[in-house]
XYZ file of C-alpha atoms in Angstrom:
723
model
C 30.039 54.409 -51.369
C 31.201 54.816 -55.054
C 34.196 52.700 -54.764
C 32.430 50.167 -52.739
C 29.686 50.033 -55.695
C 32.230 49.399 -58.507
C 33.806 46.582 -56.719
C 30.612 45.006 -56.226
C 29.468 45.226 -59.863
C 32.857 44.046 -60.709
C 32.477 40.896 -58.515
C 29.129 40.248 -60.033
C 30.428 40.980 -63.435
C 33.497 38.282 -62.828
C 31.162 35.620 -61.462
C 28.910 35.622 -64.402
C 31.758 35.637 -67.118
C 33.568 32.763 -65.073
C 30.413 30.775 -64.349
C 30.648 31.360 -60.676
C 27.359 32.316 -60.064
C 25.298 30.373 -57.356
C 22.166 29.738 -59.783
C 21.226 26.120 -58.940
C 19.811 24.246 -62.154
C 17.454 21.424 -61.404
C 15.775 19.285 -64.143
C 12.657 19.253 -61.406
C 12.314 22.841 -62.383
C 11.330 22.101 -65.825
C 12.483 23.693 -69.152
C 10.572 26.579 -70.361
C 7.377 25.842 -68.249
C 7.361 24.268 -64.534
C 7.175 20.252 -64.398
C 4.405 20.738 -61.600
C 0.981 22.405 -61.254
C -2.125 23.137 -63.047
C -2.492 25.031 -66.111
C -4.570 25.535 -69.228
C -3.422 25.488 -72.769
C -5.364 27.827 -75.414
C -5.222 25.672 -78.588
C -5.951 27.098 -82.054
C -7.192 24.708 -84.731
C -6.316 26.013 -88.507
C -7.836 24.747 -91.522
C -6.448 26.473 -94.750
C -9.019 27.000 -97.543
C -7.030 26.804 -100.637
C -8.573 29.517 -102.818
C -5.435 30.541 -104.957
C -4.186 26.968 -105.713
C -6.952 24.624 -104.872
C -5.093 21.526 -106.388
C -2.462 21.806 -103.334
C -5.048 21.091 -100.918
C -3.862 17.581 -99.819
C -7.577 16.523 -98.901
C -9.254 18.259 -101.813
C -12.687 16.183 -102.447
C -11.994 13.961 -99.650
C -14.941 13.540 -96.763
C -12.870 13.866 -93.350
C -15.226 13.290 -90.966
C -13.093 14.065 -88.000
C -12.552 17.425 -88.986
C -14.274 18.947 -92.071
C -13.511 22.400 -93.351
C -15.647 25.010 -92.181
C -17.139 28.881 -92.854
C -14.195 31.007 -93.064
C -16.097 34.189 -92.189
C -16.932 32.510 -88.852
C -14.837 31.361 -85.926
C -15.305 27.915 -84.504
C -17.253 26.764 -87.404
C -16.859 22.992 -87.976
C -14.613 22.111 -84.974
C -13.057 18.875 -85.104
C -15.018 16.235 -83.455
C -12.829 14.952 -80.821
C -11.915 18.063 -78.938
C -13.252 17.322 -75.451
C -11.693 13.583 -76.019
C -8.516 15.235 -76.412
C -8.043 17.927 -73.622
C -10.372 18.233 -70.580
C -11.496 21.823 -70.311
C -11.735 21.565 -66.671
C -10.965 18.809 -63.849
C -13.372 17.542 -61.521
C -12.854 14.826 -59.038
C -13.202 12.080 -61.549
C -10.456 10.683 -63.282
C -9.411 12.919 -66.588
C -11.245 11.812 -69.799
C -9.188 13.825 -72.385
C -6.077 11.821 -74.061
C -3.632 14.645 -73.287
C -4.699 15.466 -69.854
C -4.592 11.811 -69.089
C -1.329 11.041 -70.539
C 0.436 13.811 -68.375
C -1.889 13.209 -65.393
C -0.928 9.250 -65.277
C 2.677 10.186 -66.354
C 3.077 12.786 -63.633
C 1.525 11.028 -61.009
C -0.699 13.984 -60.659
C 1.913 16.647 -60.328
C 1.276 18.249 -64.038
C -2.564 18.825 -64.720
C -3.052 20.171 -68.260
C -6.468 21.380 -69.317
C -7.440 23.220 -72.539
C -9.914 25.171 -74.536
C -10.380 25.767 -78.179
C -10.629 28.409 -81.035
C -11.102 26.845 -84.847
C -10.216 29.177 -87.738
C -11.003 28.317 -91.195
C -8.754 30.883 -93.288
C -8.086 31.688 -96.849
C -4.860 31.103 -98.352
C -5.382 34.444 -99.778
C -5.648 35.887 -96.102
C -1.927 34.340 -95.661
C -0.458 35.627 -99.123
C -2.439 38.253 -100.113
C 0.262 39.986 -102.063
C 1.658 37.175 -104.017
C -0.888 34.312 -104.611
C 0.093 30.707 -104.582
C 3.578 31.583 -103.047
C 5.205 29.735 -100.580
C 4.361 30.590 -96.573
C 5.762 28.957 -93.417
C 4.533 28.283 -89.713
C 4.621 31.739 -88.555
C 2.622 33.245 -91.661
C -0.018 30.588 -90.785
C -0.013 31.470 -87.100
C 0.181 35.132 -87.871
C -3.041 35.297 -90.101
C -5.132 33.011 -87.935
C -4.534 35.548 -85.213
C -5.339 38.334 -86.964
C -8.578 36.790 -87.905
C -9.285 36.158 -84.416
C -8.799 39.750 -83.267
C -10.844 40.883 -86.474
C -13.612 38.967 -85.203
C -13.762 40.416 -81.823
C -11.131 38.875 -79.828
C -10.661 35.563 -78.149
C -13.769 33.429 -78.222
C -13.328 29.687 -77.306
C -15.621 27.024 -78.118
C -16.272 26.315 -74.042
C -16.175 29.930 -72.903
C -12.686 30.152 -71.238
C -12.260 33.779 -72.739
C -10.087 35.553 -70.178
C -6.530 36.009 -69.902
C -6.852 34.688 -66.223
C -7.549 31.170 -67.791
C -4.311 31.165 -69.514
C -1.745 32.899 -67.273
C -0.212 31.172 -64.257
C 3.412 31.382 -64.509
C 6.280 33.194 -66.260
C 8.290 31.569 -68.833
C 11.566 30.642 -67.818
C 14.795 28.784 -68.602
C 16.276 25.283 -68.212
C 16.500 24.042 -64.897
C 15.453 27.371 -63.202
C 12.482 27.779 -60.987
C 9.721 29.456 -62.544
C 7.768 32.516 -60.993
C 4.218 31.243 -60.172
C 2.447 34.224 -60.564
C 0.558 35.857 -63.626
C 2.445 38.168 -65.685
C -0.121 39.472 -68.048
C 0.771 36.469 -70.922
C -0.465 33.771 -72.138
C 1.096 30.941 -70.911
C 1.294 28.177 -73.682
C -0.409 28.052 -77.265
C -0.661 25.299 -79.385
C -1.268 25.711 -82.989
C -2.905 22.452 -84.942
C -2.993 22.581 -88.541
C -5.089 20.429 -91.004
C -3.849 20.857 -94.367
C -0.612 22.487 -94.447
C 2.277 20.586 -96.503
C 5.260 20.610 -98.156
C 6.740 18.834 -101.229
C 10.217 18.740 -101.836
C 10.732 16.515 -104.641
C 9.420 16.490 -108.220
C 7.532 19.219 -109.705
C 5.708 21.375 -108.459
C 7.997 22.105 -105.297
C 6.074 24.059 -102.754
C 6.128 24.956 -98.904
C 2.952 25.641 -97.862
C 2.968 25.898 -93.843
C 6.011 24.060 -93.455
C 4.591 20.865 -91.959
C 3.590 17.461 -93.031
C 1.362 15.399 -91.360
C 3.043 14.389 -88.105
C 5.583 16.758 -87.954
C 5.996 19.878 -85.900
C 8.398 22.092 -83.741
C 8.319 23.734 -80.265
C 9.811 26.955 -78.649
C 9.435 30.496 -80.180
C 10.713 29.588 -83.260
C 7.731 27.992 -84.014
C 5.678 31.171 -84.341
C 6.243 34.744 -84.509
C 7.115 35.765 -80.919
C 5.551 39.570 -81.427
C 2.388 38.151 -82.722
C -0.472 39.356 -80.553
C -4.037 38.257 -79.679
C -6.746 40.158 -78.470
C -8.313 39.225 -75.134
C -10.019 41.061 -72.527
C -9.984 44.067 -74.620
C -6.055 44.005 -74.941
C -3.507 42.671 -77.245
C -1.733 39.941 -75.373
C 1.429 38.267 -76.199
C 2.165 34.522 -75.828
C 5.047 32.698 -74.002
C 5.217 29.303 -75.125
C 4.340 28.005 -78.738
C 4.156 24.779 -80.404
C 3.047 24.396 -83.719
C 2.068 20.862 -85.575
C 0.298 19.494 -88.531
C -2.403 16.820 -87.067
C -4.158 16.081 -90.169
C -7.537 14.755 -90.636
C -7.602 11.894 -88.221
C -8.981 11.914 -84.623
C -6.235 13.328 -82.454
C -7.830 11.698 -79.273
C -6.819 8.299 -80.637
C -3.311 8.953 -81.619
C -1.551 8.002 -78.569
C 2.227 8.932 -79.619
C 1.035 12.006 -81.579
C 3.548 15.139 -82.403
C 1.730 17.432 -80.171
C 2.487 15.414 -77.084
C 6.299 15.254 -78.086
C 6.666 18.930 -78.877
C 4.944 19.705 -75.574
C 7.430 17.568 -73.592
C 10.368 19.520 -75.211
C 9.227 22.382 -72.847
C 9.610 20.084 -69.988
C 12.495 18.123 -70.550
C 14.537 20.303 -73.168
C 15.481 20.656 -76.597
C 16.290 18.416 -79.471
C 19.203 16.843 -77.572
C 16.644 15.229 -75.440
C 15.153 13.079 -78.273
C 15.279 9.644 -76.642
C 12.799 6.578 -76.247
C 11.767 6.256 -80.075
C 11.557 10.272 -80.639
C 15.092 10.876 -82.014
C 15.776 11.143 -85.533
C 18.614 11.831 -87.950
C 17.990 15.613 -88.237
C 18.839 16.245 -84.764
C 22.301 17.743 -84.643
C 23.241 17.129 -81.248
C 25.616 14.217 -80.711
C 24.123 10.755 -79.991
C 25.334 8.084 -77.532
C 25.280 5.494 -79.920
C 25.176 5.228 -83.842
C 21.783 4.987 -85.178
C 18.584 5.344 -83.483
C 17.055 3.934 -80.295
C 13.396 2.744 -79.887
C 11.551 2.388 -76.817
C 8.901 4.578 -74.724
C 8.333 7.564 -73.037
C 6.913 11.211 -73.268
C 9.696 12.039 -75.760
C 9.070 9.155 -77.947
C 7.164 9.541 -81.347
C 6.499 7.498 -84.175
C 9.080 4.835 -83.385
C 8.068 4.583 -79.888
C 6.771 1.155 -78.113
C 4.658 1.977 -74.968
C 2.699 4.834 -74.971
C 3.569 5.427 -71.485
C 6.090 7.468 -69.977
C 9.188 5.914 -68.286
C 10.979 6.110 -64.981
C 13.967 7.766 -66.137
C 11.444 11.073 -67.393
C 9.673 10.560 -63.936
C 13.072 11.002 -62.018
C 13.967 14.090 -64.292
C 11.053 15.722 -63.329
C 10.719 14.809 -59.815
C 7.183 13.279 -60.309
C 6.908 11.066 -57.175
C 3.838 9.441 -55.353
C 3.845 10.899 -52.052
C 1.209 7.984 -50.928
C 3.229 4.978 -52.251
C 6.576 6.776 -51.502
C 6.309 8.734 -48.103
C 10.213 8.852 -47.738
C 10.181 10.990 -50.817
C 12.793 8.879 -52.660
C 13.894 9.922 -56.015
C 13.270 6.687 -57.091
C 11.177 4.255 -55.046
C 9.964 0.927 -54.968
C 7.033 0.049 -52.581
C 8.011 2.755 -50.233
C 12.031 1.746 -50.322
C 14.985 3.618 -52.256
C 14.978 1.884 -55.526
C 18.341 3.480 -56.735
C 20.739 0.794 -55.648
C 24.543 -0.122 -56.227
C 26.776 -2.635 -55.445
C 27.621 -0.927 -52.024
C 24.019 -1.693 -51.301
C 24.490 -5.472 -51.465
C 21.657 -7.999 -52.252
C 18.201 -6.892 -52.171
C 14.468 -8.263 -52.926
C 11.659 -5.915 -53.817
C 8.081 -6.356 -54.628
C 7.771 -4.207 -57.580
C 4.236 -3.111 -58.168
C 2.900 -1.828 -61.467
C 4.961 1.139 -62.543
C 2.279 3.656 -64.150
C -0.207 3.765 -61.121
C 2.112 3.544 -58.411
C 5.530 4.904 -59.592
C 7.439 1.899 -58.394
C 10.894 1.412 -60.470
C 14.231 0.122 -59.843
C 17.672 1.784 -61.134
C 20.754 -0.246 -60.717
C 23.912 1.200 -61.216
C 26.424 -1.098 -63.306
C 29.359 -1.457 -61.137
C 32.117 -0.790 -63.698
C 32.735 1.691 -67.168
C 36.183 2.607 -68.806
C 37.820 5.476 -67.253
C 36.429 9.023 -68.152
C 33.236 7.234 -69.705
C 29.748 8.140 -67.915
C 27.948 5.902 -65.805
C 25.425 3.326 -66.602
C 22.299 2.304 -65.190
C 19.774 -0.572 -65.575
C 16.097 0.080 -65.195
C 13.567 -2.012 -64.276
C 9.636 -1.292 -64.660
C 6.712 -3.309 -64.171
C 4.145 -2.479 -66.580
C 0.899 -4.340 -66.072
C -0.242 -3.988 -69.808
C -3.961 -4.491 -70.302
C -4.500 -5.128 -66.312
C -3.647 -1.763 -64.844
C -6.451 0.529 -66.495
C -4.002 2.840 -67.570
C -2.458 4.583 -70.821
C -0.015 1.764 -71.161
C -0.089 -0.550 -74.301
C 1.981 -0.727 -77.433
C 1.613 1.979 -80.139
C -0.847 1.482 -82.649
C -2.295 -1.930 -81.082
C -5.710 -0.062 -80.409
C -5.714 0.703 -84.441
C -7.018 -2.097 -86.287
C -5.543 -5.193 -84.168
C -2.990 -5.965 -86.569
C -0.631 -5.429 -83.493
C -0.487 -7.234 -80.105
C -1.149 -4.910 -77.248
C 1.946 -6.150 -75.587
C 2.203 -8.207 -72.450
C 2.843 -7.412 -68.610
C 6.211 -7.905 -67.365
C 9.243 -6.238 -66.915
C 10.358 -3.516 -69.252
C 14.247 -2.804 -69.030
C 16.427 -0.110 -70.401
C 20.027 0.937 -69.965
C 20.278 4.644 -69.103
C 24.108 6.141 -70.097
C 25.020 9.384 -68.369
C 22.824 12.501 -67.490
C 22.748 11.312 -63.805
C 22.773 14.899 -62.412
C 19.288 16.302 -61.626
C 21.092 19.354 -59.981
C 23.962 21.401 -60.369
C 25.556 24.961 -60.476
C 26.288 24.229 -64.195
C 23.372 24.284 -66.140
C 25.617 21.810 -68.806
C 25.985 19.326 -65.993
C 22.079 18.709 -65.846
C 21.138 19.455 -69.289
C 24.128 17.865 -71.218
C 24.018 18.651 -74.948
C 25.772 15.677 -76.222
C 23.931 12.766 -74.985
C 21.034 12.513 -77.303
C 19.301 9.055 -77.248
C 21.047 8.088 -74.190
C 18.637 5.199 -73.124
C 19.064 1.681 -74.537
C 16.257 -0.926 -74.513
C 16.893 -4.633 -73.211
C 14.086 -6.863 -74.502
C 13.656 -10.380 -73.402
C 14.097 -11.564 -76.846
C 17.959 -10.678 -76.443
C 20.743 -9.194 -78.745
C 21.724 -10.743 -82.056
C 24.060 -10.855 -84.853
C 21.217 -9.848 -87.732
C 21.382 -11.030 -91.416
C 19.803 -8.502 -94.113
C 17.893 -11.124 -96.097
C 18.131 -10.755 -99.662
C 14.452 -10.587 -100.732
C 12.079 -8.039 -99.702
C 8.568 -8.476 -97.791
C 5.261 -6.681 -97.389
C 3.845 -5.354 -94.119
C 0.059 -4.600 -93.727
C 0.093 -3.477 -90.357
C -0.115 0.617 -90.039
C 2.520 0.578 -93.023
C 0.116 0.710 -95.624
C 1.279 -2.287 -97.529
C 4.771 -0.971 -97.351
C 7.317 -3.428 -99.396
C 10.581 -3.457 -96.755
C 13.722 -5.392 -96.440
C 13.356 -8.740 -94.173
C 15.968 -9.444 -91.680
C 16.484 -12.529 -89.755
C 18.142 -13.534 -86.684
C 21.890 -15.135 -87.291
C 23.570 -15.978 -84.030
C 22.980 -14.795 -80.473
C 25.321 -11.759 -79.207
C 24.619 -11.014 -75.901
C 26.859 -8.196 -75.367
C 27.064 -6.246 -78.845
C 24.415 -7.311 -81.009
C 21.299 -5.608 -82.201
C 17.957 -5.860 -80.585
C 14.337 -5.351 -82.493
C 14.114 -1.752 -80.917
C 16.974 -0.121 -82.426
C 17.655 0.845 -85.900
C 20.128 -1.366 -87.604
C 23.136 -0.422 -89.922
C 23.993 -2.254 -93.123
C 27.016 -2.252 -95.350
C 24.975 -3.145 -98.261
C 28.083 -2.977 -100.757
C 30.283 -5.076 -98.858
C 33.438 -3.625 -98.588
C 32.779 0.211 -97.369
C 35.520 1.635 -94.782
C 32.901 3.912 -93.060
C 29.661 3.962 -91.969
C 28.857 7.692 -93.372
C 25.493 8.483 -93.360
C 21.865 7.496 -91.940
C 21.183 5.869 -95.423
C 22.716 2.878 -94.025
C 20.317 2.524 -90.965
C 16.877 1.674 -90.651
C 14.541 0.238 -88.153
C 13.738 -3.835 -88.503
C 10.394 -3.882 -90.159
C 9.963 -7.349 -90.958
C 12.138 -10.006 -88.896
C 11.891 -13.765 -89.029
C 13.159 -16.543 -86.632
C 14.014 -19.887 -87.829
C 12.244 -18.725 -91.130
C 9.225 -17.817 -89.274
C 7.717 -14.169 -89.555
C 7.215 -12.467 -86.331
C 4.768 -10.101 -85.372
C 4.465 -6.905 -87.349
C 6.776 -3.660 -86.818
C 8.777 -5.541 -84.118
C 10.947 -2.254 -83.753
C 7.618 -1.000 -82.181
C 7.766 -3.837 -79.581
C 5.638 -7.040 -79.217
C 4.225 -9.562 -76.779
C 8.058 -11.089 -76.062
C 9.467 -7.751 -75.250
C 8.771 -7.749 -71.567
C 10.418 -10.271 -69.127
C 7.323 -12.207 -68.066
C 6.477 -15.247 -65.721
C 9.769 -16.274 -64.398
C 12.813 -14.603 -65.909
C 16.177 -13.418 -65.164
C 19.311 -11.745 -66.148
C 23.215 -12.129 -65.214
C 26.251 -11.833 -67.176
C 25.437 -15.587 -69.048
C 21.744 -14.576 -70.153
C 20.942 -12.970 -73.375
C 20.478 -9.906 -72.839
C 23.005 -9.769 -69.983
C 23.297 -7.685 -66.758
C 26.070 -5.657 -68.094
C 27.198 -2.436 -69.291
C 26.693 -1.201 -73.151
C 29.394 -0.144 -75.547
C 28.751 3.488 -76.592
C 29.750 5.234 -79.796
C 28.978 8.939 -79.882
C 28.175 10.082 -83.046
C 27.331 13.279 -84.647
C 24.633 12.355 -86.987
C 23.193 15.452 -88.391
C 22.183 15.764 -92.037
C 23.405 12.581 -94.161
C 26.767 12.562 -92.791
C 28.039 10.735 -89.370
C 31.055 11.610 -87.638
C 32.578 10.408 -84.461
C 31.863 12.754 -81.622
C 35.088 13.443 -79.431
C 33.859 12.197 -76.106
C 35.045 9.147 -73.857
C 33.399 5.894 -75.016
C 32.783 3.232 -72.622
C 34.381 0.114 -75.066
C 34.550 -2.299 -72.373
C 32.009 -4.766 -71.658
C 32.554 -5.580 -67.882
C 31.301 -8.743 -66.333
C 30.324 -8.945 -62.589
C 28.158 -11.065 -60.428
C 25.229 -9.229 -60.948
C 22.282 -10.985 -61.355
C 18.381 -10.125 -61.541
C 15.547 -12.963 -60.740
C 11.966 -11.819 -61.682
C 8.648 -13.444 -60.746
C 5.056 -12.666 -61.684
C 3.352 -13.020 -58.290
C -0.087 -12.896 -59.968
C -1.394 -9.804 -58.412
C 0.005 -7.181 -60.593
C 3.471 -7.140 -58.928
C 6.374 -8.827 -59.676
C 9.382 -10.037 -57.179
C 12.653 -8.865 -58.050
C 15.897 -10.494 -56.473
C 19.337 -8.719 -56.762
C 22.432 -10.554 -56.112
C 25.983 -9.392 -56.764
C 27.945 -12.500 -56.098
C 26.327 -14.981 -59.112
C 29.311 -15.713 -60.815
C 28.541 -19.020 -62.562
C 27.414 -19.417 -66.032
C 25.196 -22.363 -66.189
C 24.070 -22.332 -70.180
C 26.045 -22.051 -73.156
C 27.471 -18.170 -74.404
C 28.932 -16.824 -77.183
C 30.506 -13.654 -76.443
C 31.898 -10.838 -78.424
C 33.702 -7.555 -78.182
C 36.065 -6.117 -75.699
C 35.277 -7.881 -72.202
C 36.985 -7.751 -68.844
C 36.576 -9.981 -65.739
C 37.128 -7.729 -62.447
C 35.808 -10.234 -60.227
C 35.109 -13.948 -60.589
C 33.883 -16.171 -63.387
C 32.794 -19.872 -63.179
C 32.025 -21.728 -66.524
C 29.822 -24.753 -64.952
C 29.867 -28.521 -66.141
C 29.537 -29.214 -69.348
C 29.187 -25.619 -70.422
C 30.642 -23.995 -73.462
C 31.707 -20.236 -73.575
C 32.687 -19.349 -77.039
C 34.713 -15.794 -77.957
C 33.942 -14.915 -81.269
C 34.007 -12.179 -83.774
C 31.200 -9.235 -83.311
C 29.384 -8.824 -86.594
C 27.147 -6.071 -85.435
C 28.429 -2.663 -86.032
C 29.550 -0.901 -82.688
C 31.936 1.782 -84.725
C 31.656 3.899 -87.631
C 35.126 2.891 -89.354
C 35.638 -0.375 -90.516
C 38.454 -2.622 -88.341
C 41.596 -3.204 -90.402
C 42.267 -6.298 -88.267
C 38.808 -7.935 -88.027
C 37.389 -6.404 -91.192
C 34.239 -5.806 -89.379
C 32.847 -2.600 -87.892
C 34.075 -3.788 -84.359
C 37.252 -5.002 -82.838
C 38.637 -8.563 -82.563
C 37.008 -10.054 -79.328
C 39.522 -9.588 -76.688
C 38.892 -11.111 -72.949
C 40.772 -10.150 -70.214
C 41.336 -11.518 -66.464
C 42.180 -8.258 -64.858
C 44.569 -8.689 -61.739
C 42.663 -9.972 -58.535
C 40.120 -11.937 -60.510
C 39.682 -15.435 -60.740
C 38.284 -17.915 -63.249
C 37.513 -21.356 -62.881
C 36.716 -23.938 -65.616
C 34.493 -26.796 -64.301
C 34.790 -30.606 -65.509
C 33.738 -31.084 -69.067
C 33.182 -27.293 -69.748
C 35.017 -25.672 -72.656
C 36.518 -22.280 -73.735
C 36.736 -21.749 -77.626
C 38.577 -19.066 -78.895
C 37.754 -18.384 -82.615
C 38.073 -15.639 -85.508
C 41.276 -14.008 -84.107
C 40.013 -13.920 -80.485
C 42.453 -13.290 -77.385
C 42.096 -14.740 -73.915
C 44.701 -12.761 -71.773
C 45.419 -13.937 -67.896
C 46.931 -10.897 -66.373
C 49.451 -10.573 -63.642
C 47.804 -11.155 -60.695
C 44.612 -12.866 -62.028
C 44.261 -16.308 -60.876
C 42.600 -19.161 -63.175
C 41.879 -22.736 -62.115
C 41.495 -25.515 -64.737
C 39.357 -28.768 -63.432
C 40.214 -32.017 -64.446
C 38.509 -32.923 -67.790
C 37.936 -28.892 -68.709
C 38.843 -28.076 -72.549
C 40.442 -25.250 -74.079
C 40.028 -25.053 -77.754
C 42.089 -22.142 -79.665
C 41.569 -21.818 -83.568
C 41.641 -19.466 -86.633
C 44.368 -17.317 -85.552
C 42.988 -16.880 -81.829
C 45.503 -16.443 -79.083
C 45.454 -17.470 -75.324
C 48.101 -15.911 -73.166
C 49.162 -16.005 -69.752
C 51.387 -13.439 -68.635
C 54.058 -14.005 -65.973
C 52.822 -13.329 -62.290
C 49.417 -14.929 -63.179
C 48.150 -17.680 -60.948
C 47.535 -20.766 -62.568
C 46.114 -23.964 -61.027
C 46.005 -26.958 -63.677
C 44.203 -29.974 -62.614
C 44.197 -31.477 -66.123
C 43.060 -29.236 -68.871
C 42.728 -30.570 -72.065
C 44.448 -28.014 -74.817
C 43.770 -28.176 -78.509
C 45.536 -25.484 -80.758
C 44.494 -25.274 -84.151
C 44.652 -23.073 -87.666
C 47.514 -20.743 -86.836
C 46.446 -20.339 -83.368
C 48.545 -19.844 -80.164
C 48.839 -20.761 -76.568
C 51.546 -18.460 -74.905
C 52.729 -19.109 -71.177
C 55.608 -17.645 -69.523
């Protein structure tokens, strides 16, 4: 018996150290808390009375009607006016009223119900730093002092009477992807600490750190507080399991739809900083990002740089939030009761896509090709009936002072890179640590080479009359260009060898098209973001229905470094086309084909491009292969002189390309066009090929050429090479 026990212990130990345990990690189990259930958060609102350094109170002498200072000797004195509009204290059969309750209720399709109650603590600075008046203090010190005051006042006493441990103890805190024990364990599940007037000043005298967070800043997990702090509740000293701390300032928190509290709370569902996405990432995140710079978008993990204030389908998919009424077959992604996760193998499809927020409908299309070893990519389509669905679903800040549009109803699209496993025996497979910011928006305005203008301009919307550099659309660049909803990186010196820091990169604050100033703060979206009315995407549109180029980048601190992971460097053309039509009843018709190979409009293509199937350049259509001027890599290319390679188009073996009558193929700026062995190219009578400025047209031995009368012009040190 003893020997058998030793063997069993050894096997168990071997399983742990070799990673062969049978634990199944699943994103739908949430992070530190469950993603499904009904819970209540204990919220502590803290105002500091600066009795040691009164000049450091950021709101000294101001009337702040949403949250005024109160009596430090009484709990719950002078509470913020908006508490019941922020979190519901109980949920009846009616629709939630509190903003946070509503957003997570709508986002989860009713799977996650977050309630709350509140304690307000006015605390003297001298109670935080009694021994060293005026000295610095951090978040933990603020929280510790607030809990001490509550305890010394007799214990927990909330504003709305939820004063027992049973009001806040529903589950046991767990770990990423592991099922949580849904039983009380004698601890408070979740506490959120909100500060009114903490602050930090780093530059210029005096330098100080009073509570760590400036307005709009916060953090999550146990590091946000002292894990051994206790709260007196039901006559017992009770510890807390999950904590967030955030400075919310003096505004109306119930009107700030993308506030720091929602972002920090969401970390406990999705994961750590490596899950920053949808406008919620920042350059302080140490985990490698999929692209250089920051990506905007929308979702629960979004923040100040997010557009729509609703969630996205990728997040619902990660959490397993499905509408069982609209999705009786319980597809992971559903559209009108059918499977919404499709690939080329599924063939052509036609869907009626209902409003995303209220029905849960979404479509995810796996893009058919990426480079060997690169992560899969997916194109998401969501129908956000902004202004029509009676939901929290509109552009951020549009409710502030009407300086921004609320957004238009239509299809909101984005591309997902990697993180396509919901479940695995390896935690790193489900919660990959090196794919931060893995969603890239596609907007109906398309992708462009941008120009940084030489003048500055003023924006008055939400930005307090900030003077910012202006940009202009330069040339369409469907495959590699910038869109409005991502940061743009600029070499302002004009000759740097490397993009080596985020000082190069900023979101576009002011954009002009044809000299006309567009809507304020375009990186937050506008009424032209969505695909509305009758729209389409295919390989000839802008944006195109193709995969994206990645450049994994570690962008922590001031330095950018290339991260060692397989990038996708090639744009693959396929017959994927998507036709979208607004049916006028809050739904959109989506027609998906995989055999639409004809280019019907002029295109300008850049980058490394591969044809795997078929391409037809239609009559009188011009296809220009040109140099990409938008950075897609950190190092300046030695051949092109830009932060991207010269354009190379390859007709791969087995592919077919046809140039119809009066069509034109123009190679410019050292571009190359290569017809590989086993590929077929057809030149109809009267088509034109123009090769100029050091470009090369090469036909390899073994390629199939049908020339019915092409006109070929070779100019400016260019070459036409055939066997």
